[in-house]
Amino acid sequence: MKEINSFQLVKVPEGLEASVKSRVVTVKGPRGSLSKSFKHLAVDIYMSDNSTIKVEKWFGKTKQLASVRTVCSHIKNLFKGVTYGFMYKMRAVYAHFPIICAISEGGSLIEVRNFLGEKFVRKVRMAPGVTVENSKAQKDEIIVTGNSIDDVSKSAALIQQSTAVKNKDIRKFLDGLYVSEKTTVVPEE
């Protein structure tokens, strides 16, 4: 059964600028600007006035209507990114061989050494606009920061996947780099 019209409104927070042009949403804020394309989705996105973005779907089936709220959530994440930024904290877990994380190229490349005593150096490059650093407060902790939640979580996932244990019982060999906390760079009110 098709629903004639389904829509959701997203309020643009104060102090931020948003613009929509042919399903590409661009947001400017205190931490910089982000843009995201929704051209792969058959939904209408436009500014109903200066501070409201309207996402609507005409004659959609249930699965298609779900994309309306998905787009709104992505837009809200853009607002949050340019206001507060995203920060993923990761911890190195090891039973015997200490994992060594060396950060180079100004925080855009991380090199993981001595994982399970292996000589192989794992190199993971961060997505554009994402930086990685060793935590000063906590031993064996790295901090991944950026404005785009997609890029930050992707970079953290690539770091975690680089330390996958091969040909061993993963219930016993729990070594690796794991995400321990997901938070914002600027503390939220």
PDB file of C-alpha atoms in Angstrom, residues 10-188:
ATOM      1  CA  VAL A  10      14.708  19.312  10.301  1.00  0.00           C
ATOM      2  CA  LYS A  11      15.354  22.589  12.124  1.00  0.00           C
ATOM      3  CA  VAL A  12      18.703  24.214  11.398  1.00  0.00           C
ATOM      4  CA  PRO A  13      20.282  25.071  14.794  1.00  0.00           C
ATOM      5  CA  GLU A  14      21.200  28.685  15.546  1.00  0.00           C
ATOM      6  CA  GLY A  15      24.648  29.741  14.387  1.00  0.00           C
ATOM      7  CA  LEU A  16      24.768  27.233  11.539  1.00  0.00           C
ATOM      8  CA  GLU A  17      24.226  27.788   7.821  1.00  0.00           C
ATOM      9  CA  ALA A  18      22.646  25.091   5.675  1.00  0.00           C
ATOM     10  CA  SER A  19      21.989  24.919   1.950  1.00  0.00           C
ATOM     11  CA  VAL A  20      20.459  22.296  -0.322  1.00  0.00           C
ATOM     12  CA  LYS A  21      21.143  22.033  -4.035  1.00  0.00           C
ATOM     13  CA  SER A  22      19.945  19.032  -6.047  1.00  0.00           C
ATOM     14  CA  ARG A  23      19.926  16.670  -3.025  1.00  0.00           C
ATOM     15  CA  VAL A  24      23.381  17.734  -1.802  1.00  0.00           C
ATOM     16  CA  VAL A  25      23.167  19.171   1.720  1.00  0.00           C
ATOM     17  CA  THR A  26      25.964  21.548   2.778  1.00  0.00           C
ATOM     18  CA  VAL A  27      26.337  22.719   6.376  1.00  0.00           C
ATOM     19  CA  LYS A  28      28.687  25.425   7.688  1.00  0.00           C
ATOM     20  CA  GLY A  29      29.438  25.815  11.376  1.00  0.00           C
ATOM     21  CA  PRO A  30      32.088  26.820  13.929  1.00  0.00           C
ATOM     22  CA  ARG A  31      34.247  23.729  13.227  1.00  0.00           C
ATOM     23  CA  GLY A  32      34.142  24.026   9.431  1.00  0.00           C
ATOM     24  CA  SER A  33      31.820  22.825   6.683  1.00  0.00           C
ATOM     25  CA  LEU A  34      30.464  19.415   5.672  1.00  0.00           C
ATOM     26  CA  SER A  35      28.450  18.295   2.678  1.00  0.00           C
ATOM     27  CA  LYS A  36      26.668  15.054   1.938  1.00  0.00           C
ATOM     28  CA  SER A  37      25.013  13.851  -1.245  1.00  0.00           C
ATOM     29  CA  PHE A  38      21.676  12.018  -1.154  1.00  0.00           C
ATOM     30  CA  LYS A  39      21.428  11.579  -4.930  1.00  0.00           C
ATOM     31  CA  HIS A  40      21.118   7.811  -4.527  1.00  0.00           C
ATOM     32  CA  LEU A  41      17.744   8.229  -2.779  1.00  0.00           C
ATOM     33  CA  ALA A  42      14.497   9.136  -4.520  1.00  0.00           C
ATOM     34  CA  VAL A  43      13.371  11.760  -2.005  1.00  0.00           C
ATOM     35  CA  ASP A  44      12.723  15.503  -2.236  1.00  0.00           C
ATOM     36  CA  ILE A  45      15.037  17.650  -0.085  1.00  0.00           C
ATOM     37  CA  TYR A  46      14.590  21.419   0.008  1.00  0.00           C
ATOM     38  CA  MET A  47      14.642  24.402   2.339  1.00  0.00           C
ATOM     39  CA  SER A  48      11.044  25.240   3.185  1.00  0.00           C
ATOM     40  CA  ASP A  49      12.367  28.442   4.819  1.00  0.00           C
ATOM     41  CA  ASN A  50      15.754  29.751   6.009  1.00  0.00           C
ATOM     42  CA  SER A  51      15.883  27.567   9.125  1.00  0.00           C
ATOM     43  CA  THR A  52      14.036  24.409   8.058  1.00  0.00           C
ATOM     44  CA  ILE A  53      14.970  21.553   5.742  1.00  0.00           C
ATOM     45  CA  LYS A  54      12.065  19.479   4.452  1.00  0.00           C
ATOM     46  CA  VAL A  55      12.610  15.858   3.403  1.00  0.00           C
ATOM     47  CA  GLU A  56       9.613  14.305   1.682  1.00  0.00           C
ATOM     48  CA  LYS A  57       8.646  11.235  -0.293  1.00  0.00           C
ATOM     49  CA  TRP A  58       5.631  10.968  -2.584  1.00  0.00           C
ATOM     50  CA  PHE A  59       3.849   7.666  -3.217  1.00  0.00           C
ATOM     51  CA  GLY A  60       6.325   5.507  -1.339  1.00  0.00           C
ATOM     52  CA  LYS A  61       6.017   1.967  -0.069  1.00  0.00           C
ATOM     53  CA  THR A  62       6.982   1.137   3.519  1.00  0.00           C
ATOM     54  CA  LYS A  63      10.649   0.425   2.801  1.00  0.00           C
ATOM     55  CA  GLN A  64      10.996   3.586   0.728  1.00  0.00           C
ATOM     56  CA  LEU A  65       9.367   5.744   3.421  1.00  0.00           C
ATOM     57  CA  ALA A  66      12.080   4.619   5.862  1.00  0.00           C
ATOM     58  CA  SER A  67      14.623   6.620   3.851  1.00  0.00           C
ATOM     59  CA  VAL A  68      12.934   9.896   4.908  1.00  0.00           C
ATOM     60  CA  ARG A  69      13.946   9.535   8.563  1.00  0.00           C
ATOM     61  CA  THR A  70      17.351   8.137   7.574  1.00  0.00           C
ATOM     62  CA  VAL A  71      18.125  11.306   5.596  1.00  0.00           C
ATOM     63  CA  CYS A  72      17.000  13.459   8.549  1.00  0.00           C
ATOM     64  CA  SER A  73      19.315  11.550  10.900  1.00  0.00           C
ATOM     65  CA  HIS A  74      22.243  12.043   8.505  1.00  0.00           C
ATOM     66  CA  ILE A  75      21.516  15.794   8.325  1.00  0.00           C
ATOM     67  CA  LYS A  76      21.388  16.004  12.155  1.00  0.00           C
ATOM     68  CA  ASN A  77      24.775  14.251  12.286  1.00  0.00           C
ATOM     69  CA  LEU A  78      26.147  16.931   9.925  1.00  0.00           C
ATOM     70  CA  PHE A  79      24.886  19.628  12.330  1.00  0.00           C
ATOM     71  CA  LYS A  80      26.440  17.827  15.296  1.00  0.00           C
ATOM     72  CA  GLY A  81      29.730  17.369  13.424  1.00  0.00           C
ATOM     73  CA  VAL A  82      30.246  21.053  12.561  1.00  0.00           C
ATOM     74  CA  THR A  83      29.205  22.104  16.096  1.00  0.00           C
ATOM     75  CA  TYR A  84      30.827  19.550  18.416  1.00  0.00           C
ATOM     76  CA  GLY A  85      32.906  17.194  16.220  1.00  0.00           C
ATOM     77  CA  PHE A  86      33.198  13.446  16.768  1.00  0.00           C
ATOM     78  CA  MET A  87      35.797  11.614  18.843  1.00  0.00           C
ATOM     79  CA  TYR A  88      36.310   7.840  19.041  1.00  0.00           C
ATOM     80  CA  LYS A  89      38.635   6.534  21.744  1.00  0.00           C
ATOM     81  CA  MET A  90      40.337   3.201  21.075  1.00  0.00           C
ATOM     82  CA  ARG A  91      42.285   0.955  23.438  1.00  0.00           C
ATOM     83  CA  ALA A  92      45.075  -1.500  22.642  1.00  0.00           C
ATOM     84  CA  VAL A  93      44.337  -4.863  24.269  1.00  0.00           C
ATOM     85  CA  TYR A  94      47.086  -7.471  24.532  1.00  0.00           C
ATOM     86  CA  ALA A  95      47.878 -10.532  26.651  1.00  0.00           C
ATOM     87  CA  HIS A  96      51.632 -10.747  26.070  1.00  0.00           C
ATOM     88  CA  PHE A  97      53.164  -8.755  23.209  1.00  0.00           C
ATOM     89  CA  PRO A  98      52.669  -5.000  23.751  1.00  0.00           C
ATOM     90  CA  ILE A  99      51.059  -3.364  20.704  1.00  0.00           C
ATOM     91  CA  ILE A 100      53.031  -0.302  19.570  1.00  0.00           C
ATOM     92  CA  CYS A 101      51.071   2.450  17.783  1.00  0.00           C
ATOM     93  CA  ALA A 102      53.213   4.972  15.921  1.00  0.00           C
ATOM     94  CA  ILE A 103      51.478   7.984  14.406  1.00  0.00           C
ATOM     95  CA  SER A 104      53.041   9.787  11.443  1.00  0.00           C
ATOM     96  CA  GLU A 105      52.271  12.315   8.689  1.00  0.00           C
ATOM     97  CA  GLY A 106      50.637  14.747  11.089  1.00  0.00           C
ATOM     98  CA  GLY A 107      48.071  12.299  12.439  1.00  0.00           C
ATOM     99  CA  SER A 108      46.896  10.970   9.076  1.00  0.00           C
ATOM    100  CA  LEU A 109      48.694   7.598   9.252  1.00  0.00           C
ATOM    101  CA  ILE A 110      48.908   5.050  12.061  1.00  0.00           C
ATOM    102  CA  GLU A 111      51.417   2.204  12.109  1.00  0.00           C
ATOM    103  CA  VAL A 112      50.640  -0.790  14.328  1.00  0.00           C
ATOM    104  CA  ARG A 113      53.748  -2.782  15.298  1.00  0.00           C
ATOM    105  CA  ASN A 114      54.473  -5.921  17.358  1.00  0.00           C
ATOM    106  CA  PHE A 115      50.884  -7.219  17.114  1.00  0.00           C
ATOM    107  CA  LEU A 116      51.057 -10.798  18.493  1.00  0.00           C
ATOM    108  CA  GLY A 117      54.830 -10.455  18.140  1.00  0.00           C
ATOM    109  CA  GLU A 118      54.613 -10.231  14.343  1.00  0.00           C
ATOM    110  CA  LYS A 119      57.272  -8.322  12.413  1.00  0.00           C
ATOM    111  CA  PHE A 120      54.699  -7.100   9.873  1.00  0.00           C
ATOM    112  CA  VAL A 121      53.864  -3.375  10.162  1.00  0.00           C
ATOM    113  CA  ARG A 122      50.168  -2.590   9.721  1.00  0.00           C
ATOM    114  CA  LYS A 123      49.617   0.842   8.158  1.00  0.00           C
ATOM    115  CA  VAL A 124      46.181   2.452   8.250  1.00  0.00           C
ATOM    116  CA  ARG A 125      45.525   5.792   6.552  1.00  0.00           C
ATOM    117  CA  MET A 126      42.817   8.029   7.965  1.00  0.00           C
ATOM    118  CA  ALA A 127      39.983   9.378   5.830  1.00  0.00           C
ATOM    119  CA  PRO A 128      40.381  13.038   4.745  1.00  0.00           C
ATOM    120  CA  GLY A 129      39.643  15.414   7.629  1.00  0.00           C
ATOM    121  CA  VAL A 130      40.302  12.775  10.308  1.00  0.00           C
ATOM    122  CA  THR A 131      43.272  12.871  12.690  1.00  0.00           C
ATOM    123  CA  VAL A 132      44.569  10.190  15.042  1.00  0.00           C
ATOM    124  CA  GLU A 133      46.719  10.795  18.125  1.00  0.00           C
ATOM    125  CA  ASN A 134      48.082   8.936  21.131  1.00  0.00           C
ATOM    126  CA  SER A 135      46.219   9.757  24.338  1.00  0.00           C
ATOM    127  CA  LYS A 136      48.254  11.705  26.894  1.00  0.00           C
ATOM    128  CA  ALA A 137      46.067  10.754  29.835  1.00  0.00           C
ATOM    129  CA  GLN A 138      45.780   6.992  29.257  1.00  0.00           C
ATOM    130  CA  LYS A 139      48.368   4.384  28.301  1.00  0.00           C
ATOM    131  CA  ASP A 140      47.642   2.256  25.203  1.00  0.00           C
ATOM    132  CA  GLU A 141      44.844   4.584  24.071  1.00  0.00           C
ATOM    133  CA  ILE A 142      44.480   6.331  20.722  1.00  0.00           C
ATOM    134  CA  ILE A 143      41.996   9.062  19.874  1.00  0.00           C
ATOM    135  CA  VAL A 144      40.388   9.424  16.416  1.00  0.00           C
ATOM    136  CA  THR A 145      38.780  12.839  15.812  1.00  0.00           C
ATOM    137  CA  GLY A 146      37.027  14.617  12.952  1.00  0.00           C
ATOM    138  CA  ASN A 147      33.861  16.432  11.905  1.00  0.00           C
ATOM    139  CA  SER A 148      32.232  13.753   9.760  1.00  0.00           C
ATOM    140  CA  ILE A 149      30.839  10.795  11.729  1.00  0.00           C
ATOM    141  CA  ASP A 150      31.091   8.638   8.587  1.00  0.00           C
ATOM    142  CA  ASP A 151      34.816   9.311   8.168  1.00  0.00           C
ATOM    143  CA  VAL A 152      35.667   9.025  11.874  1.00  0.00           C
ATOM    144  CA  SER A 153      33.819   5.716  12.342  1.00  0.00           C
ATOM    145  CA  LYS A 154      35.237   4.354   9.070  1.00  0.00           C
ATOM    146  CA  SER A 155      38.794   5.179  10.144  1.00  0.00           C
ATOM    147  CA  ALA A 156      38.254   3.612  13.580  1.00  0.00           C
ATOM    148  CA  ALA A 157      36.806   0.505  11.929  1.00  0.00           C
ATOM    149  CA  LEU A 158      39.797   0.180   9.585  1.00  0.00           C
ATOM    150  CA  ILE A 159      42.172   0.383  12.574  1.00  0.00           C
ATOM    151  CA  GLN A 160      40.171  -2.284  14.410  1.00  0.00           C
ATOM    152  CA  GLN A 161      40.001  -4.560  11.349  1.00  0.00           C
ATOM    153  CA  SER A 162      43.737  -4.232  10.711  1.00  0.00           C
ATOM    154  CA  THR A 163      44.376  -6.207  13.908  1.00  0.00           C
ATOM    155  CA  ALA A 164      42.146  -9.182  13.057  1.00  0.00           C
ATOM    156  CA  VAL A 165      43.617 -12.443  14.360  1.00  0.00           C
ATOM    157  CA  LYS A 166      44.073 -15.036  11.617  1.00  0.00           C
ATOM    158  CA  ASN A 167      44.161 -18.843  12.008  1.00  0.00           C
ATOM    159  CA  LYS A 168      43.697 -18.727  15.794  1.00  0.00           C
ATOM    160  CA  ASP A 169      40.777 -19.181  18.179  1.00  0.00           C
ATOM    161  CA  ILE A 170      39.446 -15.613  18.477  1.00  0.00           C
ATOM    162  CA  ARG A 171      37.789 -16.454  21.817  1.00  0.00           C
ATOM    163  CA  LYS A 172      41.255 -16.961  23.280  1.00  0.00           C
ATOM    164  CA  PHE A 173      43.317 -14.466  21.247  1.00  0.00           C
ATOM    165  CA  LEU A 174      41.575 -11.224  22.169  1.00  0.00           C
ATOM    166  CA  ASP A 175      44.482  -8.949  21.205  1.00  0.00           C
ATOM    167  CA  GLY A 176      43.698  -5.926  19.057  1.00  0.00           C
ATOM    168  CA  LEU A 177      42.649  -2.285  18.953  1.00  0.00           C
ATOM    169  CA  TYR A 178      39.026  -1.790  19.992  1.00  0.00           C
ATOM    170  CA  VAL A 179      36.719   1.233  20.199  1.00  0.00           C
ATOM    171  CA  SER A 180      36.181   1.947  23.887  1.00  0.00           C
ATOM    172  CA  GLU A 181      34.217   5.208  23.793  1.00  0.00           C
ATOM    173  CA  LYS A 182      32.279   7.304  21.285  1.00  0.00           C
ATOM    174  CA  THR A 183      31.917  10.943  22.218  1.00  0.00           C
ATOM    175  CA  THR A 184      32.236  14.512  20.907  1.00  0.00           C
ATOM    176  CA  VAL A 185      35.348  16.706  20.707  1.00  0.00           C
ATOM    177  CA  VAL A 186      33.580  19.680  22.339  1.00  0.00           C
ATOM    178  CA  PRO A 187      31.577  18.513  25.405  1.00  0.00           C
ATOM    179  CA  GLU A 188      27.834  18.787  24.770  1.00  0.00           C
TER     180      GLU A 188
END
